[in-house]
Amino acid sequence: MHVEEKWTYRQITEHLEIQDKDRVKKWMRKYKQLGEFGLLDQRGRRTAYIDQDRHVKKLKRENEILKKCLEIWMREV
């Protein structure tokens, strides 16, 4: 919304019914730095993986989740 449609933070908070405008600013900063992966909830996740196969499977699952989220968000707009 903000990047593609040039919405203000205020418009985004009103549209998504978010009380904290600073929260949207933090999300935008993460998105600019890390892209869509910056918006994933990282709480409680392990940073080191024992083998590469598990890591690849994890990334594929996250990719599928992001695709589904993007489809939902695009329908709402």
JSON list of C-alpha atoms in Angstrom, two decimals:
[
{"chain": "A", "resi": 1, "resn": "MET", "atom": "CA", "xyz": [0.00, 0.00, 0.00]},
{"chain": "A", "resi": 2, "resn": "HIS", "atom": "CA", "xyz": [2.59, 2.50, 1.10]},
{"chain": "A", "resi": 3, "resn": "VAL", "atom": "CA", "xyz": [5.16, 1.70, -1.55]},
{"chain": "A", "resi": 4, "resn": "GLU", "atom": "CA", "xyz": [2.98, 0.80, -4.53]},
{"chain": "A", "resi": 5, "resn": "GLU", "atom": "CA", "xyz": [-0.03, 3.03, -4.00]},
{"chain": "A", "resi": 6, "resn": "LYS", "atom": "CA", "xyz": [1.70, 5.89, -2.14]},
{"chain": "A", "resi": 7, "resn": "TRP", "atom": "CA", "xyz": [-0.55, 5.62, 0.92]},
{"chain": "A", "resi": 8, "resn": "THR", "atom": "CA", "xyz": [0.40, 7.62, 4.00]},
{"chain": "A", "resi": 9, "resn": "TYR", "atom": "CA", "xyz": [1.04, 5.89, 7.32]},
{"chain": "A", "resi": 10, "resn": "ARG", "atom": "CA", "xyz": [-2.20, 7.41, 8.58]},
{"chain": "A", "resi": 11, "resn": "GLN", "atom": "CA", "xyz": [-4.20, 5.93, 5.68]},
{"chain": "A", "resi": 12, "resn": "ILE", "atom": "CA", "xyz": [-2.65, 2.51, 6.30]},
{"chain": "A", "resi": 13, "resn": "THR", "atom": "CA", "xyz": [-3.38, 2.58, 10.05]},
{"chain": "A", "resi": 14, "resn": "GLU", "atom": "CA", "xyz": [-6.98, 3.60, 9.38]},
{"chain": "A", "resi": 15, "resn": "HIS", "atom": "CA", "xyz": [-7.46, 0.96, 6.65]},
{"chain": "A", "resi": 16, "resn": "LEU", "atom": "CA", "xyz": [-5.97, -1.85, 8.75]},
{"chain": "A", "resi": 17, "resn": "GLU", "atom": "CA", "xyz": [-7.46, -0.50, 12.01]},
{"chain": "A", "resi": 18, "resn": "ILE", "atom": "CA", "xyz": [-4.08, -0.31, 13.73]},
{"chain": "A", "resi": 19, "resn": "GLN", "atom": "CA", "xyz": [-3.82, 2.11, 16.64]},
{"chain": "A", "resi": 20, "resn": "ASP", "atom": "CA", "xyz": [-0.03, 2.50, 16.63]},
{"chain": "A", "resi": 21, "resn": "LYS", "atom": "CA", "xyz": [1.29, 4.47, 13.64]},
{"chain": "A", "resi": 22, "resn": "ASP", "atom": "CA", "xyz": [4.87, 3.78, 14.79]},
{"chain": "A", "resi": 23, "resn": "ARG", "atom": "CA", "xyz": [4.22, 0.03, 14.39]},
{"chain": "A", "resi": 24, "resn": "VAL", "atom": "CA", "xyz": [3.50, 0.57, 10.68]},
{"chain": "A", "resi": 25, "resn": "LYS", "atom": "CA", "xyz": [6.69, 2.63, 10.38]},
{"chain": "A", "resi": 26, "resn": "LYS", "atom": "CA", "xyz": [8.71, -0.22, 11.93]},
{"chain": "A", "resi": 27, "resn": "TRP", "atom": "CA", "xyz": [7.12, -2.72, 9.54]},
{"chain": "A", "resi": 28, "resn": "MET", "atom": "CA", "xyz": [7.96, -0.50, 6.58]},
{"chain": "A", "resi": 29, "resn": "ARG", "atom": "CA", "xyz": [11.56, -0.15, 7.74]},
{"chain": "A", "resi": 30, "resn": "LYS", "atom": "CA", "xyz": [11.87, -3.95, 8.03]},
{"chain": "A", "resi": 31, "resn": "TYR", "atom": "CA", "xyz": [10.25, -4.39, 4.62]},
{"chain": "A", "resi": 32, "resn": "LYS", "atom": "CA", "xyz": [12.68, -1.94, 3.00]},
{"chain": "A", "resi": 33, "resn": "GLN", "atom": "CA", "xyz": [15.67, -3.67, 4.61]},
{"chain": "A", "resi": 34, "resn": "LEU", "atom": "CA", "xyz": [14.70, -7.34, 4.23]},
{"chain": "A", "resi": 35, "resn": "GLY", "atom": "CA", "xyz": [11.77, -7.45, 1.84]},
{"chain": "A", "resi": 36, "resn": "GLU", "atom": "CA", "xyz": [8.82, -9.72, 2.62]},
{"chain": "A", "resi": 37, "resn": "PHE", "atom": "CA", "xyz": [10.97, -11.92, 4.89]},
{"chain": "A", "resi": 38, "resn": "GLY", "atom": "CA", "xyz": [11.46, -8.95, 7.21]},
{"chain": "A", "resi": 39, "resn": "LEU", "atom": "CA", "xyz": [7.76, -9.13, 8.04]},
{"chain": "A", "resi": 40, "resn": "LEU", "atom": "CA", "xyz": [7.83, -12.73, 9.26]},
{"chain": "A", "resi": 41, "resn": "ASP", "atom": "CA", "xyz": [7.46, -13.24, 12.99]},
{"chain": "A", "resi": 42, "resn": "GLN", "atom": "CA", "xyz": [10.89, -14.32, 14.23]},
{"chain": "A", "resi": 43, "resn": "ARG", "atom": "CA", "xyz": [10.04, -14.75, 17.91]},
{"chain": "A", "resi": 44, "resn": "GLY", "atom": "CA", "xyz": [11.26, -18.04, 19.33]},
{"chain": "A", "resi": 45, "resn": "ARG", "atom": "CA", "xyz": [12.85, -19.28, 16.10]},
{"chain": "A", "resi": 46, "resn": "ARG", "atom": "CA", "xyz": [16.19, -21.05, 16.09]},
{"chain": "A", "resi": 47, "resn": "THR", "atom": "CA", "xyz": [18.86, -19.31, 14.06]},
{"chain": "A", "resi": 48, "resn": "ALA", "atom": "CA", "xyz": [21.10, -22.31, 13.47]},
{"chain": "A", "resi": 49, "resn": "TYR", "atom": "CA", "xyz": [20.02, -25.39, 11.54]},
{"chain": "A", "resi": 50, "resn": "ILE", "atom": "CA", "xyz": [21.73, -28.74, 11.82]},
{"chain": "A", "resi": 51, "resn": "ASP", "atom": "CA", "xyz": [21.51, -29.68, 8.17]},
{"chain": "A", "resi": 52, "resn": "GLN", "atom": "CA", "xyz": [20.89, -27.90, 4.91]},
{"chain": "A", "resi": 53, "resn": "ASP", "atom": "CA", "xyz": [17.88, -30.01, 3.88]},
{"chain": "A", "resi": 54, "resn": "ARG", "atom": "CA", "xyz": [15.86, -28.88, 6.89]},
{"chain": "A", "resi": 55, "resn": "HIS", "atom": "CA", "xyz": [16.74, -25.28, 6.14]},
{"chain": "A", "resi": 56, "resn": "VAL", "atom": "CA", "xyz": [15.64, -25.60, 2.50]},
{"chain": "A", "resi": 57, "resn": "LYS", "atom": "CA", "xyz": [12.34, -27.21, 3.56]},
{"chain": "A", "resi": 58, "resn": "LYS", "atom": "CA", "xyz": [11.76, -24.40, 6.03]},
{"chain": "A", "resi": 59, "resn": "LEU", "atom": "CA", "xyz": [12.35, -21.78, 3.33]},
{"chain": "A", "resi": 60, "resn": "LYS", "atom": "CA", "xyz": [9.96, -23.54, 0.96]},
{"chain": "A", "resi": 61, "resn": "ARG", "atom": "CA", "xyz": [7.24, -23.58, 3.64]},
{"chain": "A", "resi": 62, "resn": "GLU", "atom": "CA", "xyz": [7.78, -19.89, 4.36]},
{"chain": "A", "resi": 63, "resn": "ASN", "atom": "CA", "xyz": [7.63, -19.13, 0.65]},
{"chain": "A", "resi": 64, "resn": "GLU", "atom": "CA", "xyz": [4.25, -20.89, 0.37]},
{"chain": "A", "resi": 65, "resn": "ILE", "atom": "CA", "xyz": [2.94, -18.97, 3.38]},
{"chain": "A", "resi": 66, "resn": "LEU", "atom": "CA", "xyz": [4.06, -15.68, 1.89]},
{"chain": "A", "resi": 67, "resn": "LYS", "atom": "CA", "xyz": [2.42, -16.49, -1.44]},
{"chain": "A", "resi": 68, "resn": "LYS", "atom": "CA", "xyz": [-0.87, -17.21, 0.33]},
{"chain": "A", "resi": 69, "resn": "CYS", "atom": "CA", "xyz": [-0.61, -14.01, 2.38]},
{"chain": "A", "resi": 70, "resn": "LEU", "atom": "CA", "xyz": [0.12, -11.97, -0.72]},
{"chain": "A", "resi": 71, "resn": "GLU", "atom": "CA", "xyz": [-2.94, -13.43, -2.48]},
{"chain": "A", "resi": 72, "resn": "ILE", "atom": "CA", "xyz": [-5.13, -12.53, 0.48]},
{"chain": "A", "resi": 73, "resn": "TRP", "atom": "CA", "xyz": [-3.71, -9.00, 0.74]},
{"chain": "A", "resi": 74, "resn": "MET", "atom": "CA", "xyz": [-4.16, -8.40, -2.98]},
{"chain": "A", "resi": 75, "resn": "ARG", "atom": "CA", "xyz": [-7.83, -9.44, -2.76]},
{"chain": "A", "resi": 76, "resn": "GLU", "atom": "CA", "xyz": [-8.42, -6.98, 0.10]},
{"chain": "A", "resi": 77, "resn": "VAL", "atom": "CA", "xyz": [-7.05, -4.03, -1.83]}
]
